[in-house]
Coordinates of C-alpha atoms and ligand atoms in Angstrom, one line a residue:
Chain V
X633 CA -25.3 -4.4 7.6
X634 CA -25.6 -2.7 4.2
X635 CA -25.1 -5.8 2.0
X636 CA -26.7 -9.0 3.5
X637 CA -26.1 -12.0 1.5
X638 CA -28.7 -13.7 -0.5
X639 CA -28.7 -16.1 -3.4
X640 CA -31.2 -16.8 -6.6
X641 CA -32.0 -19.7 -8.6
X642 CA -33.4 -20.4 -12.2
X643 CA -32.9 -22.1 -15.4
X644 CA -32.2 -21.0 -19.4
X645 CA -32.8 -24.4 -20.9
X646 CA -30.3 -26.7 -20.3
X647 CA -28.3 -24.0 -18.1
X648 CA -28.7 -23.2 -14.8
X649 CA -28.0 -19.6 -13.2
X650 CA -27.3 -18.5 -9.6
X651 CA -27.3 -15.2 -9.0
X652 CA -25.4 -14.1 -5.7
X653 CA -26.1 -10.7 -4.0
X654 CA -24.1 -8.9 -0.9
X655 CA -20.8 -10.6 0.6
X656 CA -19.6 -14.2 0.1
X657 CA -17.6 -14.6 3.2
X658 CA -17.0 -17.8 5.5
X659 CA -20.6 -17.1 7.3
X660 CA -22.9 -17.0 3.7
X661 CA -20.1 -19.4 1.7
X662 CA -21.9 -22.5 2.9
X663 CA -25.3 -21.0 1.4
X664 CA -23.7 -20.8 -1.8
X665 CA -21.9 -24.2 -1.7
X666 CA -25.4 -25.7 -0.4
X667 CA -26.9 -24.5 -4.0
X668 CA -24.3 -25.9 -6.1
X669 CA -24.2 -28.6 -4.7
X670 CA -28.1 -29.4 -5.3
X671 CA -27.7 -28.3 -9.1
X672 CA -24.1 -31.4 -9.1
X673 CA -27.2 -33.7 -7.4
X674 CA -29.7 -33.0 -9.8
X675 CA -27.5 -33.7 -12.4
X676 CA -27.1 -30.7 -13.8
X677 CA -23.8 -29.6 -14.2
X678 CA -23.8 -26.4 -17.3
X679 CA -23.7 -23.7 -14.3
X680 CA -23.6 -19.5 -14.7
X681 CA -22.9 -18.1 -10.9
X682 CA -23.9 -14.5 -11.7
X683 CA -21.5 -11.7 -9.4
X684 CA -23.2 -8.9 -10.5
X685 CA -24.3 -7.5 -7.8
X686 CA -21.5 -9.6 -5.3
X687 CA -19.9 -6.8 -3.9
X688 CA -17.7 -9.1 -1.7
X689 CA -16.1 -12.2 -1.6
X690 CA -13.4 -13.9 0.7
X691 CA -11.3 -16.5 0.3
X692 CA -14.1 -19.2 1.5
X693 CA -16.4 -17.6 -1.1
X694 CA -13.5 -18.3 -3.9
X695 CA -13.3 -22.4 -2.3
X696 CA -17.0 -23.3 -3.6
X697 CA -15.9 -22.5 -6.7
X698 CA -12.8 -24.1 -6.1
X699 CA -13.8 -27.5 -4.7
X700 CA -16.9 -28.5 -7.4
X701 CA -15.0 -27.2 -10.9
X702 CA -13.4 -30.4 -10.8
X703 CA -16.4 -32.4 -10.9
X704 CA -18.4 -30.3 -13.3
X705 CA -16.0 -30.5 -15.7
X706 CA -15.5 -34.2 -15.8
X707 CA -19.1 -34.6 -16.3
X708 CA -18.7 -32.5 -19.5
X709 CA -20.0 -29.3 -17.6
X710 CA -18.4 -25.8 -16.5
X711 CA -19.0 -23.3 -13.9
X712 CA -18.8 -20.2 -15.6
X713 CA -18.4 -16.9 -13.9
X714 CA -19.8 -13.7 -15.0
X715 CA -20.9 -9.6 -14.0
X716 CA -17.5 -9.8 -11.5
X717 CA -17.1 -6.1 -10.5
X718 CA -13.3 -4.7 -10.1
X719 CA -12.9 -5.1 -6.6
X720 CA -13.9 -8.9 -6.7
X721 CA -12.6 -9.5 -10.4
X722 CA -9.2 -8.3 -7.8
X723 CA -9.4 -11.1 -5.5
X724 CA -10.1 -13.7 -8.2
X725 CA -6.5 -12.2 -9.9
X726 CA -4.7 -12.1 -6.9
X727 CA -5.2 -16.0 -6.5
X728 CA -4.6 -17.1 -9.9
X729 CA -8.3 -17.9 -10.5
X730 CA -8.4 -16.0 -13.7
X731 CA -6.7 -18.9 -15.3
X732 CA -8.5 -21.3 -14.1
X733 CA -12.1 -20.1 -14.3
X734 CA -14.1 -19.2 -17.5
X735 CA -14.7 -15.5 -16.8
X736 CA -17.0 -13.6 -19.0
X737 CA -17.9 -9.9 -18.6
X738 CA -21.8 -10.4 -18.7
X739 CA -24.4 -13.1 -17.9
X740 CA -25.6 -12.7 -21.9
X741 CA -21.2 -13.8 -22.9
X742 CA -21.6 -16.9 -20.3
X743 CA -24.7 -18.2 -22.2
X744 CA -22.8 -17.9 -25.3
X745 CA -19.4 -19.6 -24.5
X746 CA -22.1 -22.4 -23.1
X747 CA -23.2 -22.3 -26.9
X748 CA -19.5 -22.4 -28.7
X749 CA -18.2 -25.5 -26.6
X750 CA -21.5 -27.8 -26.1
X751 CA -19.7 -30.5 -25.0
X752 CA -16.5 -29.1 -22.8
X753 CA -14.8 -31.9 -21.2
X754 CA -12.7 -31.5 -17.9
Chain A
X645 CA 6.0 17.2 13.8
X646 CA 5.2 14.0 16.2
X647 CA 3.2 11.1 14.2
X648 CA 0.1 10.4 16.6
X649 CA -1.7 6.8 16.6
X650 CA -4.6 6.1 17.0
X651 CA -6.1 3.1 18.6
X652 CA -9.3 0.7 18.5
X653 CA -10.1 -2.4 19.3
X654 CA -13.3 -4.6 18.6
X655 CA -13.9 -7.6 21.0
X656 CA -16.4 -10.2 19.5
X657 CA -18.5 -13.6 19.9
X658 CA -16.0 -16.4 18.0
X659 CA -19.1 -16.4 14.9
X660 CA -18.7 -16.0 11.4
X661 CA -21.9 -14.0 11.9
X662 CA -19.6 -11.2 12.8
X663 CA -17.1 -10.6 10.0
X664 CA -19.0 -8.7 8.5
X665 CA -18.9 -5.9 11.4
X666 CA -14.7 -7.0 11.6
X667 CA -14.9 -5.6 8.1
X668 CA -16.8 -2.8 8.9
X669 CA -14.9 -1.7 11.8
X670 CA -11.6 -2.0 9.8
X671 CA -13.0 0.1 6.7
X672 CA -13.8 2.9 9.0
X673 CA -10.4 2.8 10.6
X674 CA -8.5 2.3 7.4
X675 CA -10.5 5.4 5.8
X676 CA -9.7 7.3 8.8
X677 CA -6.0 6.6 7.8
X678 CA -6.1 8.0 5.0
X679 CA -6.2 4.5 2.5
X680 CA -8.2 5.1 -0.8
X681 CA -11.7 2.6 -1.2
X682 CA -9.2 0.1 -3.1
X683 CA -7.3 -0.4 -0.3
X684 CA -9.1 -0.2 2.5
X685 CA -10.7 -3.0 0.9
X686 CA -8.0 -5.3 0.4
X687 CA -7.1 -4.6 4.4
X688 CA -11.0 -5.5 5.1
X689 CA -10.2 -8.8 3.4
X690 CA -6.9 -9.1 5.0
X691 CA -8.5 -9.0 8.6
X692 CA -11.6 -10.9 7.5
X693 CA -8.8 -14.2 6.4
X694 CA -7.1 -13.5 9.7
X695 CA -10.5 -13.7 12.0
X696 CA -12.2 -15.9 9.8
X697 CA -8.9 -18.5 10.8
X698 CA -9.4 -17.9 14.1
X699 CA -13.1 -18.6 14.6
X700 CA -12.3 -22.3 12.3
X701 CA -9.3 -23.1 12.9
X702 CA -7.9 -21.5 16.9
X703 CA -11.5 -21.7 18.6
X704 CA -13.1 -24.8 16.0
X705 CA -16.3 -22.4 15.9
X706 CA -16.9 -22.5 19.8
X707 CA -18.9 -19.2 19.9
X708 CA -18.5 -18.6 23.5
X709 CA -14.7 -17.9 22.8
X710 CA -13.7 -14.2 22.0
X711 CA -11.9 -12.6 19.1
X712 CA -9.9 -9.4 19.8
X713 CA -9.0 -7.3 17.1
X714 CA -6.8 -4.2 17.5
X715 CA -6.3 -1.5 14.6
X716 CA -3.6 1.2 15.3
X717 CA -2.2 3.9 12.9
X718 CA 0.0 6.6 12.5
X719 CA 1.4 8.5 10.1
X720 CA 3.6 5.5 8.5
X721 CA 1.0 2.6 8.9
X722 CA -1.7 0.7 9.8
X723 CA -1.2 -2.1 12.2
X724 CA -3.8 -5.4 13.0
X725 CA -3.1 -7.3 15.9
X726 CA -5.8 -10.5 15.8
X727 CA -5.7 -12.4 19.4
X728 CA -7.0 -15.3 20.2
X729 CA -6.7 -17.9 23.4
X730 CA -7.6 -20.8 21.4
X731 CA -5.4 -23.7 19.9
X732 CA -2.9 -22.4 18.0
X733 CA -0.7 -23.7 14.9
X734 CA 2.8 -24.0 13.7
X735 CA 2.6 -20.9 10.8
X736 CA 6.0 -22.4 9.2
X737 CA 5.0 -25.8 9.0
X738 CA 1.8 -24.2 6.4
X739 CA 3.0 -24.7 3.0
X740 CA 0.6 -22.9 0.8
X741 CA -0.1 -24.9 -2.1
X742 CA -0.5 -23.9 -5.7
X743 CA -4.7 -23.3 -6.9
X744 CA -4.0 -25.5 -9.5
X745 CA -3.1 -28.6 -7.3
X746 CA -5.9 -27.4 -4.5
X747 CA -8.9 -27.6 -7.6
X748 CA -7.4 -31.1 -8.2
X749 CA -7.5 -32.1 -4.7
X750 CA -11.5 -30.4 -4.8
X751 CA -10.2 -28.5 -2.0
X752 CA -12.5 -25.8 -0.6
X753 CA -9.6 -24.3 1.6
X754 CA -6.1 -23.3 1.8
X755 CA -6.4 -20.0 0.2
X756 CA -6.2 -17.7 3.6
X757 CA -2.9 -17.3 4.5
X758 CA -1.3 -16.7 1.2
X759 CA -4.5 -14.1 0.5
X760 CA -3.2 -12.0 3.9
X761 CA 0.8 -12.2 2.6
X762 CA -0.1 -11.0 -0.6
X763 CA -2.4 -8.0 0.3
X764 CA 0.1 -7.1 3.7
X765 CA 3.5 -5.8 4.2
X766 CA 4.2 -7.9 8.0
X767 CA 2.6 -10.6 8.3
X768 CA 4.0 -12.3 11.8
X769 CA 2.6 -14.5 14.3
X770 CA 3.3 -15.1 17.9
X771 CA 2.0 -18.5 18.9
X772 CA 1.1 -19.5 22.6
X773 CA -1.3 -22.4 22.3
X774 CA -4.3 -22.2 24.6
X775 CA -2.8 -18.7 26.0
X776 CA -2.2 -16.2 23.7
X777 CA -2.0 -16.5 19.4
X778 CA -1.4 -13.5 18.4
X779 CA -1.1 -12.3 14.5
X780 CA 0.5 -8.9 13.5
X781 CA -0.6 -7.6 10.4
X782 CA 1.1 -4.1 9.0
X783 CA 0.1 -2.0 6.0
X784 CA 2.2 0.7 5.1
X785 CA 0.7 4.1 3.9
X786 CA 1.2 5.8 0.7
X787 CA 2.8 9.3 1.8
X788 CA 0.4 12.1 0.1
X789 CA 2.2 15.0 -1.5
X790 CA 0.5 17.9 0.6
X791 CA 1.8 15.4 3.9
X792 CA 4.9 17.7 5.8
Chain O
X674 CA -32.5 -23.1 28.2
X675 CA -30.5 -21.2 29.1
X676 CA -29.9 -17.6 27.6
X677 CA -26.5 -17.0 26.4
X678 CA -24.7 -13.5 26.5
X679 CA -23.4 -12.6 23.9
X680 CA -20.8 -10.1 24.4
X681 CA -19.1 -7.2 22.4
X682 CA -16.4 -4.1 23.2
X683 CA -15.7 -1.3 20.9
X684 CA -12.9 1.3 23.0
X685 CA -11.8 4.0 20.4
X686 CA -10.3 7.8 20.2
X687 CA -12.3 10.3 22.0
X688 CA -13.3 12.0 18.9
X689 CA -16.9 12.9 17.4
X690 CA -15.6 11.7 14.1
X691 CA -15.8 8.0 16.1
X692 CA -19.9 8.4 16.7
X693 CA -20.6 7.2 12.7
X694 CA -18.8 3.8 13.8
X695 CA -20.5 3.9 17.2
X696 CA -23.8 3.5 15.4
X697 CA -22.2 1.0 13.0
X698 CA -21.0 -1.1 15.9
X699 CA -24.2 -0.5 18.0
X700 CA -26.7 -1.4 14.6
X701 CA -24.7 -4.8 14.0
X702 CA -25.1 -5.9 17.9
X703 CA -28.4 -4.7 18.0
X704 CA -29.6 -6.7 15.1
X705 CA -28.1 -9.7 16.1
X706 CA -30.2 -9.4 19.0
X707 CA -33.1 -9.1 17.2
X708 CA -34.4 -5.7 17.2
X709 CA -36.1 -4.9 14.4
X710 CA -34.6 -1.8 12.5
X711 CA -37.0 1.4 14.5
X712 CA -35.4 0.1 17.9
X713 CA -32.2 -0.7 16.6
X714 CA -32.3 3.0 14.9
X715 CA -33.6 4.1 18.6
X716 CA -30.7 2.3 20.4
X717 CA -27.9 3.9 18.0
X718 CA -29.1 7.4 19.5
X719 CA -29.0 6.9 23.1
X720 CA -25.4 5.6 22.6
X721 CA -24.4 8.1 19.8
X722 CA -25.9 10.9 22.4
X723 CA -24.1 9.0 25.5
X724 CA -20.5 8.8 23.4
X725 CA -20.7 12.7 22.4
X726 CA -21.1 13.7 26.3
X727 CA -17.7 11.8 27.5
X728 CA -16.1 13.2 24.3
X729 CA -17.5 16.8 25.0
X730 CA -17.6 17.2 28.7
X731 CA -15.8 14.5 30.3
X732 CA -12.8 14.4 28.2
X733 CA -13.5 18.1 26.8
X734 CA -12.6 16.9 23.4
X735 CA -8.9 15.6 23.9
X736 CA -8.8 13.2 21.6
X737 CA -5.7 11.7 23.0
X738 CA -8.3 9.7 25.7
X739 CA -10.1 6.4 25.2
X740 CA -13.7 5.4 25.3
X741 CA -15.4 2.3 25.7
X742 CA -18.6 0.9 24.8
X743 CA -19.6 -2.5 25.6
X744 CA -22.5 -4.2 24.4
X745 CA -23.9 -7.2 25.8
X746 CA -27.4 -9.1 25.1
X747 CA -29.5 -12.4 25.8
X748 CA -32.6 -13.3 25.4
X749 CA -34.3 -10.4 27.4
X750 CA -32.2 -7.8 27.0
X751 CA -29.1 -5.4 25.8
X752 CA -27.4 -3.7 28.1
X753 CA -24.9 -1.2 26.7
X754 CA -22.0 0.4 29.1
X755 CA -20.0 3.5 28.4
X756 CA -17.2 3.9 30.2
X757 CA -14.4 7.0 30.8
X758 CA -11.8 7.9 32.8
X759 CA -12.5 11.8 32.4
X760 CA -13.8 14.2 34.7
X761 CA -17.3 13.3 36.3
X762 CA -20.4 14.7 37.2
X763 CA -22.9 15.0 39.3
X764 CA -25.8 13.1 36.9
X765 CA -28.7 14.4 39.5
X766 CA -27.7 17.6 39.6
X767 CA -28.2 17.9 36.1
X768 CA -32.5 18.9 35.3
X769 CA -33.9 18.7 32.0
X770 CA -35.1 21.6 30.9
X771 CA -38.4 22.1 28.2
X772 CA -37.4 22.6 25.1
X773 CA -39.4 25.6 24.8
X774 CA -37.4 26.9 27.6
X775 CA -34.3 25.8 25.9
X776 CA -35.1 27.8 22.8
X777 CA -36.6 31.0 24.5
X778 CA -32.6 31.1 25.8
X779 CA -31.1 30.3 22.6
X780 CA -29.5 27.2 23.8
X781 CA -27.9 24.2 21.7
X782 CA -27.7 21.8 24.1
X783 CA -29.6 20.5 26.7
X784 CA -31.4 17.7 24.6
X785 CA -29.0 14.7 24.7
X786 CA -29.6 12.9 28.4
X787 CA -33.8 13.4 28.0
X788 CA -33.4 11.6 25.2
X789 CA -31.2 8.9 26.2
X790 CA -33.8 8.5 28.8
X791 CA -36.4 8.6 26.7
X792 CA -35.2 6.1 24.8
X793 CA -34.0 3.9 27.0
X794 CA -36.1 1.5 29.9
X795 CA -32.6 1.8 32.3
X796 CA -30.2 4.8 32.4
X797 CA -27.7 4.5 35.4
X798 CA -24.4 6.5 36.1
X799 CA -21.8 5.2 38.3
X800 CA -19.3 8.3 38.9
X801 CA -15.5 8.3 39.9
X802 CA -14.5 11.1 39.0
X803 CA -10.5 11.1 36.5
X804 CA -10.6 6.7 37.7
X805 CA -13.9 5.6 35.9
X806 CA -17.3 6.7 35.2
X807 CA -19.7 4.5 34.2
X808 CA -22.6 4.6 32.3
X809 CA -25.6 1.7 32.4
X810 CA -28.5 1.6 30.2
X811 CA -30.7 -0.9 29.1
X812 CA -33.4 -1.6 26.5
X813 CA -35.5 -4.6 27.1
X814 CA -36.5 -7.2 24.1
X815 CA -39.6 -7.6 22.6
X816 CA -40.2 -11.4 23.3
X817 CA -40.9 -12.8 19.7
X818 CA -43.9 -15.1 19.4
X819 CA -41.6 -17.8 18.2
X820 CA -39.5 -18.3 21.1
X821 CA -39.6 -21.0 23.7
Chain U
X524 CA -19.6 4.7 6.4
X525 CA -22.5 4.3 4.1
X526 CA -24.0 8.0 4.5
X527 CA -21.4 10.6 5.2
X528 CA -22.8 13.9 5.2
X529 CA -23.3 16.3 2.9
X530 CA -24.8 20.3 2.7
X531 CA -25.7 22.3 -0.2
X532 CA -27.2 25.7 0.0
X533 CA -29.2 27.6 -2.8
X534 CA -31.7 30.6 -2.8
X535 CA -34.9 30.8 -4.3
X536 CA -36.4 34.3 -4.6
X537 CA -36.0 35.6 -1.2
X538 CA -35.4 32.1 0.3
X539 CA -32.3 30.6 1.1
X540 CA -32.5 26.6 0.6
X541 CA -30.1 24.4 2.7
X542 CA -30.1 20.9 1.6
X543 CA -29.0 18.4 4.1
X544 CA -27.4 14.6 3.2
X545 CA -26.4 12.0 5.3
X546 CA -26.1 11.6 8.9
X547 CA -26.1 15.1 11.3
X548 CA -24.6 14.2 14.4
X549 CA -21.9 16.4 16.8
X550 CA -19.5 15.4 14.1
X551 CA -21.1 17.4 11.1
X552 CA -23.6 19.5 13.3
X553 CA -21.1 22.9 13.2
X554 CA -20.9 22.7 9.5
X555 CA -25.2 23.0 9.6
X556 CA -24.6 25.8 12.4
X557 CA -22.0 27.6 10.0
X558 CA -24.4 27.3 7.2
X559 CA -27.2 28.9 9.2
X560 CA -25.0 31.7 10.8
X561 CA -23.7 32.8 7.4
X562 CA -27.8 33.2 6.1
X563 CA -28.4 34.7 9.2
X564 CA -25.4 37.1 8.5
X565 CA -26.2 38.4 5.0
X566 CA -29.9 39.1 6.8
X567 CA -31.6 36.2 5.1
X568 CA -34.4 35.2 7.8
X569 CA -36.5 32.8 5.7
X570 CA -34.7 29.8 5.2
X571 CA -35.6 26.2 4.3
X572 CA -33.6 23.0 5.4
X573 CA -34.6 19.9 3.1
X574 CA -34.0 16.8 5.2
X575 CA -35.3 14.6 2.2
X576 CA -32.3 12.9 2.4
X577 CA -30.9 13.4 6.0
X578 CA -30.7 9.9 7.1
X579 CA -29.7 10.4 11.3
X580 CA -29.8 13.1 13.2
X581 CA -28.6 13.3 17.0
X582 CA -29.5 16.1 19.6
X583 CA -26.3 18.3 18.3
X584 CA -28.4 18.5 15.0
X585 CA -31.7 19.3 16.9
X586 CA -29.2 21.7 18.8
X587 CA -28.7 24.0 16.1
X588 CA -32.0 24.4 14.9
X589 CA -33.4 24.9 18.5
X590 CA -30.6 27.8 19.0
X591 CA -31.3 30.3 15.9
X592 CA -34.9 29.7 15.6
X593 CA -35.9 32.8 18.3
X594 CA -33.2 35.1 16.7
X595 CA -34.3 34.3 13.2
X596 CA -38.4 34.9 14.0
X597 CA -37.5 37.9 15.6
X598 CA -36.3 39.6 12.3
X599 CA -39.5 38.2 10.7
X600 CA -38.4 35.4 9.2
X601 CA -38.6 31.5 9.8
X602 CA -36.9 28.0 9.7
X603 CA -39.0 25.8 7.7
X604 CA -38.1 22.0 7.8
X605 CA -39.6 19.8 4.9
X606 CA -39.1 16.6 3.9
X607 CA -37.9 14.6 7.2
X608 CA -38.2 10.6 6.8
X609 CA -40.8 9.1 9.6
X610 CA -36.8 7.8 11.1
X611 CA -35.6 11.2 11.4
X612 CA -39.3 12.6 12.2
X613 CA -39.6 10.2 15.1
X614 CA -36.7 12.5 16.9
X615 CA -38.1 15.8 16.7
X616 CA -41.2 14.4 17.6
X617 CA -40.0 12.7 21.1
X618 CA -38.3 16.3 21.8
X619 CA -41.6 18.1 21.2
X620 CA -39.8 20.3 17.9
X621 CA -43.0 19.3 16.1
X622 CA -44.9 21.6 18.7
X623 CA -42.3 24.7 18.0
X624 CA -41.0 24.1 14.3
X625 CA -42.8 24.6 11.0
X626 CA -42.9 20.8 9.2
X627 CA -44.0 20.5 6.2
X628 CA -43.5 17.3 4.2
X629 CA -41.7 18.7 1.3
X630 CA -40.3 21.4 -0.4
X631 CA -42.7 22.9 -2.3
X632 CA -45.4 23.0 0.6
X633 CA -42.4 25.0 2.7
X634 CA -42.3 27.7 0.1
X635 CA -45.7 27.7 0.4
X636 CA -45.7 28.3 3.7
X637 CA -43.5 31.7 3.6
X638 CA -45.7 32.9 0.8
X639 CA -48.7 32.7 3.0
X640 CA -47.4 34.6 6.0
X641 CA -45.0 37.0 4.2
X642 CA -44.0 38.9 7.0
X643 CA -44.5 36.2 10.0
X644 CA -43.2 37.7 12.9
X645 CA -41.4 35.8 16.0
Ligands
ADP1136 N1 -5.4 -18.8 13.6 C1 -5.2 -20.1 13.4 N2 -5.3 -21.0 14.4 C2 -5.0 -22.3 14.1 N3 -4.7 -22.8 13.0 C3 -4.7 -21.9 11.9 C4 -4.9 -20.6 12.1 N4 -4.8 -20.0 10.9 C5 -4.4 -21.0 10.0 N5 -4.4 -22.2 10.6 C6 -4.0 -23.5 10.0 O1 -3.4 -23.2 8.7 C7 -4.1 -23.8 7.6 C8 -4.1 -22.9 6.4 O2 -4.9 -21.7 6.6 P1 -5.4 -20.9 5.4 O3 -4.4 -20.7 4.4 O4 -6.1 -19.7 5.9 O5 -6.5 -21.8 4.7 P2 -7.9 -22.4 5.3 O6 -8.2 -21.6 6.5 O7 -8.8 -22.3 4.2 O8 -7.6 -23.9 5.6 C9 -5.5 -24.0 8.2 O9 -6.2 -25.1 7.6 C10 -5.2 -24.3 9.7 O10 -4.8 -25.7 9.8
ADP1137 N1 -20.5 11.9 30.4 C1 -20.5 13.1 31.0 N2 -19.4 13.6 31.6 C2 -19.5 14.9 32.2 N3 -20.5 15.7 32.1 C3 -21.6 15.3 31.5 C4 -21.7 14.0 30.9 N4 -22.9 13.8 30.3 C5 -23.6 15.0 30.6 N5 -22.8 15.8 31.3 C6 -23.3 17.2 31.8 O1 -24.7 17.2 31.8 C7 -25.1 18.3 30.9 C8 -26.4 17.9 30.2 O2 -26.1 16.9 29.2 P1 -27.1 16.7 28.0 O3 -28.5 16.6 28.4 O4 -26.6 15.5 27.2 O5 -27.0 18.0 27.1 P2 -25.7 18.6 26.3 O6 -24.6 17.5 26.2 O7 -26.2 19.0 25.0 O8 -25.2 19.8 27.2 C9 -23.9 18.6 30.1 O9 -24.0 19.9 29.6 C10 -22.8 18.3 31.0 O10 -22.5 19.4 31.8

């Protein structure tokens, strides 16, 4: 297939990034829920899921993100979303999720509205 | 002039393995019909909800069940027939809730069905449980100027 | 254990503007088995080159008819068959030429069944001609040192 | 599809250049034959095909080359093929083309190649 899935992993101080690559669909979704899930059990819970270079996400894709912001806000974190490219910036629209998420054009933005609200609660 | 269709069909392993060749099977047909990247891309997603149900929800991820999917168009539209033999459901008795209420319930699902009503025209099912499900999906086309 | 068969079906417009999907479809099965990406290039020929005869020769490019490709694997093997309802032929009748021959008398065919041979470890027609002609060919699997 | 395919022609000196993209298959072999017949035509015999960035080709492709090359070294000229990726080199190979066609592996060493034998005959 032309865009296999894969995922990436690191940390900017107190932040942690994941960077997804390919298509988020029901098959590679659990992949990505796996990772989050390790950075909610390690405690850390300031999270920047870079979609950059996503070039595809379904509807079990947009649930990750859907069943941990919850969570990460009460804990006085955020999952904040950045790089989304038009056609999955579409699907985010379509369900509303603009409203819901933090979106931020660039990974570089997403560090900075970490900075403006150090304490966000849920 | 008479509006030809033209038919394919893709028969697959009940895996979420295979989407991804659902999606590319339905991009080349869609292209073929004449849809612009945008669209064809929303009907990709449309038909990935659809199979990605069935594999869940109809065969409960038995990968020795099969998925049939069936693209036709013509001049007017593009038609997706999804079939399955598996368990079936009651569509009307799915209320699709709001994404505010389903990130307060920490949810992970529940998005499918309203994603395929919003990015189709027809959106019907025909329910036999353990016999035949079958989901119509129709797209219409945009008519092109030079078109006769 | 035992080795499942995993089982796939592509059927499509007889057209040549179908082979690029062909490939798509045969690439995605062939991968899935496990063929690593010079044999799953190698099997996308032989079935690009079996899919152009039955749309040139045994439905003479009338789009209007069907083909089918099926493509079924375990753990030994993939066995692809092409199937038409067009006009037939007598597969022995037909001897491969050398290219050099084939170039001395200008020709611009002549190629497509020595490769499919070539490439292939089984090639096998089955031949009723106008009710269904068959075409079997199989590639073995490398057996990976990691299996049981 | 991820490689449709593409032809562009351009002349250098006394060469005619034809620049091949994407897949060549019994789809998009007639435009390659049209291409050819039109050089062949205007009486241009010594003509180049770049295959840098021909990603398939399928006998129909091979077809066309194999059915002007006799023609096109009877008026002194030649069909030069540079540039073909080890996928794409594999095929001519297993037909024996490498035995009957000029390869060269790129475009400069083609041109090359005419300049040495100016008046190669068939
Ligand atoms: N093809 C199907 N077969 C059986 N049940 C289905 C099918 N499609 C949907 N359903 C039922 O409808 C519910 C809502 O589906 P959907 O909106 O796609 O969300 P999700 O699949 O994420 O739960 C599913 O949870 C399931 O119970
Ligand atoms: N599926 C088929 N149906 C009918 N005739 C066929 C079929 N496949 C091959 N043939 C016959 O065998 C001949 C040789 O085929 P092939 O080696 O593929 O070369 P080409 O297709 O370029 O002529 C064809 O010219 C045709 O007459």
């Amino acid at each position: 297939m032309p865009n296999p899935f894969s995922l990436s992993r690191s940390t900017e101080g107190n932040l942690s990034v994941i960077h997804l690559e390919g298509y988020l669909d029901a098959h590679t979704a659990p992949q990505f829920e796996h990772a989050i899930q390790e950075e909610i059990d390690a405690g850390r819970y300031r999270i920047i899921v870079d979609c950059a270079s996503l070039t595809y996400i379904s509807s079990a894709g947009l649930g990750v993100f859907m069943s941990f912001i919850e969570e990460v806000r009460e804990q006085g974190g955020d999952i904040k979303i950045c790089g989304l490219t038009p056609k999955v910036k579409q699907v985010f629209d379509i369900l509303g999720f603009s409203q819901i998420y933090d979106i931020c054009d660039n990974h570089p933005d997403a560090v900075h509205r970490f900075a403006e609200s150090p304490l966000r609660e849920g | 002039m008479e509006s030809i269709e033209r038919k394919f069909t893709l028969r697959f392993p009940s895996s979420t393995e295979n989407l991804a060749l659902v999606r590319e099977f339905v991009g080349v047909v869609a292209s073929q019909a004449g849809m612009d990247a945008a669209e064809v891309g929303k009907l990709e997603l449309a038909v990935d909800e659809a199979c990605a149900n069935v594999i869940e929800h109809a065969y409960g991820h038995d990968t020795s069940k099969e998925v049939i999917v069936r693209a036709n168009f013509n001049d007017e539209a593009i038609h997706i027939h999804v079939e399955d033999t598996g368990r079936g459901f009651d569509p009307a008795s799915v209320t699709s809730a709001e994404v505010e209420r389903l990130v307060l319930e920490r949810k992970s699902g529940g998005l499918g069905m309203r994603l395929m009503k919003t990015l189709m025209d027809e959106v019907r099912y025909e329910i036999e449980p353990g016999l035949k499900n079958e989901l119509h999906m129709t797209k219409f086309l945009k008519k092109k100027k030079s078109d006769k």
